[in-house]
Tab-separated table of C-alpha atoms in Angstrom:
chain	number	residue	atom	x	y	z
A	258	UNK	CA	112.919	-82.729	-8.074
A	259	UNK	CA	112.101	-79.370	-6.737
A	260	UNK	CA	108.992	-77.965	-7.999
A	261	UNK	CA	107.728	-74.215	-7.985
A	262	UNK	CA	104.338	-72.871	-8.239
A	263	UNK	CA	103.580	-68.893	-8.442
A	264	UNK	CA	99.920	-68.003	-6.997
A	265	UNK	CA	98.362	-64.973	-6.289
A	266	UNK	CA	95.848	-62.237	-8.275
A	267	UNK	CA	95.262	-61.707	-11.217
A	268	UNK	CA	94.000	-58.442	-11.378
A	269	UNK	CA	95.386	-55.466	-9.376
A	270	UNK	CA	94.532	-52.135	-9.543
A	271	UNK	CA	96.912	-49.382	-10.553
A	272	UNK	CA	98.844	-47.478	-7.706
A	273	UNK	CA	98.278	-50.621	-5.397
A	274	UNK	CA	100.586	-53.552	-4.778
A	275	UNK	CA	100.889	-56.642	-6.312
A	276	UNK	CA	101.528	-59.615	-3.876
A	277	UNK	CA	102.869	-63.216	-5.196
A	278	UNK	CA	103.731	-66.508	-3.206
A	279	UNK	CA	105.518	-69.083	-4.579
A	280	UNK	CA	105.161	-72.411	-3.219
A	281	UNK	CA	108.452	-74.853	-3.270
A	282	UNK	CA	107.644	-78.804	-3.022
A	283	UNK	CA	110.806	-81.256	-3.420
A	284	UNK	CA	113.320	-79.335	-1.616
A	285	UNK	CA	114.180	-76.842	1.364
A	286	UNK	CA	114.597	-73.177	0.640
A	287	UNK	CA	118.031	-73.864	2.332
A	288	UNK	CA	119.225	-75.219	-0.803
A	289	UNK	CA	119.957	-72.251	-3.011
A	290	UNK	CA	119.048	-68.922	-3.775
A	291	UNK	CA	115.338	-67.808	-4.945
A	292	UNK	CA	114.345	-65.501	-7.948
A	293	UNK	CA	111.531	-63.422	-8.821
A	294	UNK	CA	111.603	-62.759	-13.261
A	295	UNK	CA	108.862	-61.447	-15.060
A	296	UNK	CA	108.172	-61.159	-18.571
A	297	UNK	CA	105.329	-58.532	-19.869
A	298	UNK	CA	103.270	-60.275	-22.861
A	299	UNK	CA	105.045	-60.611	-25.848
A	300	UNK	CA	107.965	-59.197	-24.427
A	301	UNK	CA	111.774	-60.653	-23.360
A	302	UNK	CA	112.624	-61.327	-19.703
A	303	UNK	CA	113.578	-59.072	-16.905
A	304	UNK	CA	114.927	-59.857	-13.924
A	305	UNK	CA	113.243	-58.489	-10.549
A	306	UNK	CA	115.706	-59.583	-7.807
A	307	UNK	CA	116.121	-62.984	-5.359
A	308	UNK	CA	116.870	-63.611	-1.668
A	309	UNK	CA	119.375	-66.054	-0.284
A	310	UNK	CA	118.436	-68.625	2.845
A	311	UNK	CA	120.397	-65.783	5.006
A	312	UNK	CA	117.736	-63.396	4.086
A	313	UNK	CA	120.234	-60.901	2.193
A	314	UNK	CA	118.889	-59.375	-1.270
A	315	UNK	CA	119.601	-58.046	-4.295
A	316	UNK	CA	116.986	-56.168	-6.247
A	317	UNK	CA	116.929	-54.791	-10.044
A	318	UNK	CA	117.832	-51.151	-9.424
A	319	UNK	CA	114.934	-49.733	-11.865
A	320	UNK	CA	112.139	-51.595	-9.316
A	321	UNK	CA	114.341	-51.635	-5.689
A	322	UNK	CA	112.526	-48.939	-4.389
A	323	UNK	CA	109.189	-50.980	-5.179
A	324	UNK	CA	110.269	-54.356	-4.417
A	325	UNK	CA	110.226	-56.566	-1.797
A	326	UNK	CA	111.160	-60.239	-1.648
A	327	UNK	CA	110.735	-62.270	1.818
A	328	UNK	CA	111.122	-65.865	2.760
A	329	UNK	CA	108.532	-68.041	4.482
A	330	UNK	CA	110.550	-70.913	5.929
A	331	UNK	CA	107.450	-72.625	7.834
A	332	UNK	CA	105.663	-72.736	4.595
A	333	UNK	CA	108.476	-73.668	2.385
A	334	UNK	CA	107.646	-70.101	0.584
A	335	UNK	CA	108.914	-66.931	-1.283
A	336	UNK	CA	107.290	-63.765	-1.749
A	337	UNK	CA	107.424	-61.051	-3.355
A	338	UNK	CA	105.797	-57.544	-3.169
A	339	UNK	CA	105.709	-54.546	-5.804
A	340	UNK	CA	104.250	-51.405	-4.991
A	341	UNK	CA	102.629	-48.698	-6.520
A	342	UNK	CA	101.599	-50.702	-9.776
A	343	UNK	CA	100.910	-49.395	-13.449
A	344	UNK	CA	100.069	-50.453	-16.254
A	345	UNK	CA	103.965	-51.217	-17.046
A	346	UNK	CA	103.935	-54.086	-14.596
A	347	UNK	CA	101.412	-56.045	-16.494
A	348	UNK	CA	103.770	-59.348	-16.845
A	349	UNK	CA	103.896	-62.936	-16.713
A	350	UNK	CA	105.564	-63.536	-12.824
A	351	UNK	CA	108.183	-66.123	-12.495
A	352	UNK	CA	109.711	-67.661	-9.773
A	353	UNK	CA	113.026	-69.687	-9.877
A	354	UNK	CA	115.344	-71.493	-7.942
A	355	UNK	CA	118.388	-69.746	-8.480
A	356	UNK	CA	118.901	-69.878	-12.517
A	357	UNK	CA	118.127	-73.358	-12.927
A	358	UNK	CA	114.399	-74.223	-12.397
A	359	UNK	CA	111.448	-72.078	-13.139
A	360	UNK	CA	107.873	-72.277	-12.116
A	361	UNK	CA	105.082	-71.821	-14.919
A	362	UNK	CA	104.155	-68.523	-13.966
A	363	UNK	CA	101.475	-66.222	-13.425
A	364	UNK	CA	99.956	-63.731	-15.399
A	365	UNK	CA	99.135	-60.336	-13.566
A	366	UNK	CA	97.375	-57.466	-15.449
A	367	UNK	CA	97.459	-54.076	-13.914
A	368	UNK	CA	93.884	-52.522	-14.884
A	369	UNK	CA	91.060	-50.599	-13.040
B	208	UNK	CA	125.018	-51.025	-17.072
B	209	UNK	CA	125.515	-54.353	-18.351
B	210	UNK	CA	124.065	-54.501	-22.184
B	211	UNK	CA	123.618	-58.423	-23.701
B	212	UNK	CA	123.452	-58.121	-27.176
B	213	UNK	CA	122.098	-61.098	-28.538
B	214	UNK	CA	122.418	-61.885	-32.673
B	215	UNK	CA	120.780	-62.895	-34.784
B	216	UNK	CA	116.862	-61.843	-33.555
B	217	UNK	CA	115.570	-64.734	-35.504
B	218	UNK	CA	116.251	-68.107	-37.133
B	219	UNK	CA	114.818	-70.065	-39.764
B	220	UNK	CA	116.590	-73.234	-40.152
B	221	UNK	CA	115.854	-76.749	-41.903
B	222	UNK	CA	115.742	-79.464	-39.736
B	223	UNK	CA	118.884	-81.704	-39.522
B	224	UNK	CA	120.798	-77.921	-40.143
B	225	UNK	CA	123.144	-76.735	-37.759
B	226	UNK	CA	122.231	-73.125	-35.723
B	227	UNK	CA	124.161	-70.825	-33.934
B	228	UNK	CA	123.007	-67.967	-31.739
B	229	UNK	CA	125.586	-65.210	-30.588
B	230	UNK	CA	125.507	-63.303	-27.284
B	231	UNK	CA	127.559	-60.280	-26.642
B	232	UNK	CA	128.300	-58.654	-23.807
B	233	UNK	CA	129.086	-54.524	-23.136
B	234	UNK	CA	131.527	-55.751	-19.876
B	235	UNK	CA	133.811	-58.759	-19.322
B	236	UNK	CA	131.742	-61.557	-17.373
B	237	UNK	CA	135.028	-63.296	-15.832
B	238	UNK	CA	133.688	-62.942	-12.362
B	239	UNK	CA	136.570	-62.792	-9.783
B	240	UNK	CA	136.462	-66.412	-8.546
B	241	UNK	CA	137.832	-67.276	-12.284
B	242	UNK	CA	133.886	-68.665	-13.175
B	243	UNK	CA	131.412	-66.871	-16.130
B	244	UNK	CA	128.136	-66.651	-15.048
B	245	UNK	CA	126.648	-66.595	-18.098
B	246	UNK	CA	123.546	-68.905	-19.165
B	247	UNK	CA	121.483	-70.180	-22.420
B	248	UNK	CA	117.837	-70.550	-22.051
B	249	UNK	CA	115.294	-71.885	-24.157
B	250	UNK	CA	111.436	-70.365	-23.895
B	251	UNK	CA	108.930	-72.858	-25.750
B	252	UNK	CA	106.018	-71.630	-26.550
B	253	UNK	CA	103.668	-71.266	-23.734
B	254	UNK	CA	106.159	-72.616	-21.571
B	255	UNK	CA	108.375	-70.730	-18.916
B	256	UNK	CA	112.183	-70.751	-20.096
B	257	UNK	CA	113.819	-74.041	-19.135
B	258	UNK	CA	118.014	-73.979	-18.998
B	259	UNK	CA	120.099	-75.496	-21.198
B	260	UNK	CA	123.846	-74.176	-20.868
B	261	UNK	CA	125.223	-72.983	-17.388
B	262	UNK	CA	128.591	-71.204	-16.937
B	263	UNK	CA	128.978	-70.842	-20.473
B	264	UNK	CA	129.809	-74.052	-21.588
B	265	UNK	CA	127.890	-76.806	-19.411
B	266	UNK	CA	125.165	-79.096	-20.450
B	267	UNK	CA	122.340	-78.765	-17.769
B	268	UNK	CA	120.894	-82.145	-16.358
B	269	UNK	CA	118.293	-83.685	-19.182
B	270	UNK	CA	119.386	-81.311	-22.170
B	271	UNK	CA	120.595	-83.402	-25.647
B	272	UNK	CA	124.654	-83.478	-26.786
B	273	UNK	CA	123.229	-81.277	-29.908
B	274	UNK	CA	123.439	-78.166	-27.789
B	275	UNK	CA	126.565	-76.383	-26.760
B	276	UNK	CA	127.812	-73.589	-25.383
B	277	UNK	CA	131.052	-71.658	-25.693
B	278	UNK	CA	132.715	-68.328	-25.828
B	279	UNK	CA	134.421	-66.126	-22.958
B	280	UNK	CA	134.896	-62.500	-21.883
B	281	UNK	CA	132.673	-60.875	-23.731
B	282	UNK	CA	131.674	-63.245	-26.660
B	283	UNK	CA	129.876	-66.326	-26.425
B	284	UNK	CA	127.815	-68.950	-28.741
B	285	UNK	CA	125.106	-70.993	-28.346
B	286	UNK	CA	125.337	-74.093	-31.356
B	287	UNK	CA	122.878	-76.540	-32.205
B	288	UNK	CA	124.625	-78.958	-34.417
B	289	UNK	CA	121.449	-80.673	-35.614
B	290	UNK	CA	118.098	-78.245	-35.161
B	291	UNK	CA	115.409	-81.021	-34.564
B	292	UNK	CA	111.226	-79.725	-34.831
B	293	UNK	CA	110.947	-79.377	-30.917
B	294	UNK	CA	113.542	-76.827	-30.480
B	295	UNK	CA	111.371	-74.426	-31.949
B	296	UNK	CA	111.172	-71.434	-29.364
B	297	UNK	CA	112.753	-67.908	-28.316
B	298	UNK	CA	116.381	-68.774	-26.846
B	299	UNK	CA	117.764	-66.092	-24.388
B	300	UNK	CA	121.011	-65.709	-23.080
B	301	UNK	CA	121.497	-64.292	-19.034
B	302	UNK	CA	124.619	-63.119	-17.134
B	303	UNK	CA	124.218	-63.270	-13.655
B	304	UNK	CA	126.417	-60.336	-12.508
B	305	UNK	CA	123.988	-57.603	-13.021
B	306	UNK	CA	121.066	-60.493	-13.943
B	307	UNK	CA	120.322	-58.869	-17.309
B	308	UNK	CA	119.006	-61.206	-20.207
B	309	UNK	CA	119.527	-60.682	-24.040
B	310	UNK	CA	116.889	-59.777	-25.790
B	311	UNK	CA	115.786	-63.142	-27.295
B	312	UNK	CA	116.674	-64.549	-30.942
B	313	UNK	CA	113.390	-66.803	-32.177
B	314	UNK	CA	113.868	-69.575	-34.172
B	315	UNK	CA	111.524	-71.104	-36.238
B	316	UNK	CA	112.126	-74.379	-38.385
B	317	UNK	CA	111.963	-74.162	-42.491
């Protein structure tokens, strides 16, 4: 049973850039693609983009020139970057394994 | 741009009552390898949203016979034949060309 777990701030100031790892026990990033979804409070979901194993990826046009999403095979990992917060990016951060299985998220506020 | 329209934005339902959520969307999601991408979630709350229906119609691993899934092209419905107290939550639908969700319909039990 593969199991996901997002870490990383809490608290990031506005204009910098918000860095999250997500840590995948039970299984090898090998086996399927990996998904970055956030959801700001209150709010409905919105995808932010995944990478395959290969390394290819596909971003949410409205963030792609922001976003980054990188693989850390050593450390059975997946990353993601967004830069140049606001307050806008204030979200619960998801990670995923593909569309099936979801870590419990992280909240990240975007405040001085 | 794909648009999912999801209807209706809430549900209040007795348990033991049937439910049915509808999710539309603005483009065909008949992917050319004859396959719709197109999912049900359902968010608990304080949970993180756990799948119930993949490719429109199949019964992810765990998930109880009282859900289904159908619908293609454009249309598609998510049924609960028998709403039970713990499926209280916000149920989204997602298509996975674009990777847009519907907006969420909440249901709440009578």
């Amino acid at each position: 049973q593969v199991q996901l777990q997002e870490s990383g701030p809490g608290l990031v100031n506005p204009s910098e850039t918000l860095s999250l790892t997500c840590t995948v026990s039970g299984g090898s990033l090998s086996s399927d693609y990996w998904s970055w979804i956030r959801q700001p409070p209150g709010k409905g979901l919105e995808w932010i983009g995944y990478i395959r194993y290969s390394g290819s990826t596909n971003y949410r046009p409205s963030l792609k020139s922001r976003v980054t999403i990188s693989l850390d095979t050593s450390k059975n990992q997946v990353s993601l970057r967004l830069s140049s917060v606001t307050a806008a990016d204030t979200a619960v951060y998801y990670c995923a394994r593909g569309v099936r299985a979801w870590g419990q998220g992280t909240l990240v506020t975007v405040s001085s | 741009d794909i648009v999912m329209t999801q209807t209706p934005l809430s549900l209040s339902v007795t348990p033991g009552q049937p439910a049915s959520i509808s999710c539309k969307s603005s483009q065909s999601l008949l992917h050319s390898d004859g396959k719709t991408y197109l999912y049900w979630y359902l968010q608990k709350p304080g949970q993180s949203p756990q799948l119930l229906i993949y490719e429109v119609s199949n019964r992810f691993s765990g998930v109880p016979d009282r859900f289904s899934g159908s619908g293609s092209g454009t249309d598609f419905t998510l049924k609960i034949s028998r709403v039970e107290a713990e499926d209280v939550g916000v149920y989204y639908c997602l298509e996975t060309i674009q990777y847009t969700f519907g907006q969420g319909t909440q249901l709440e039990i009578k």
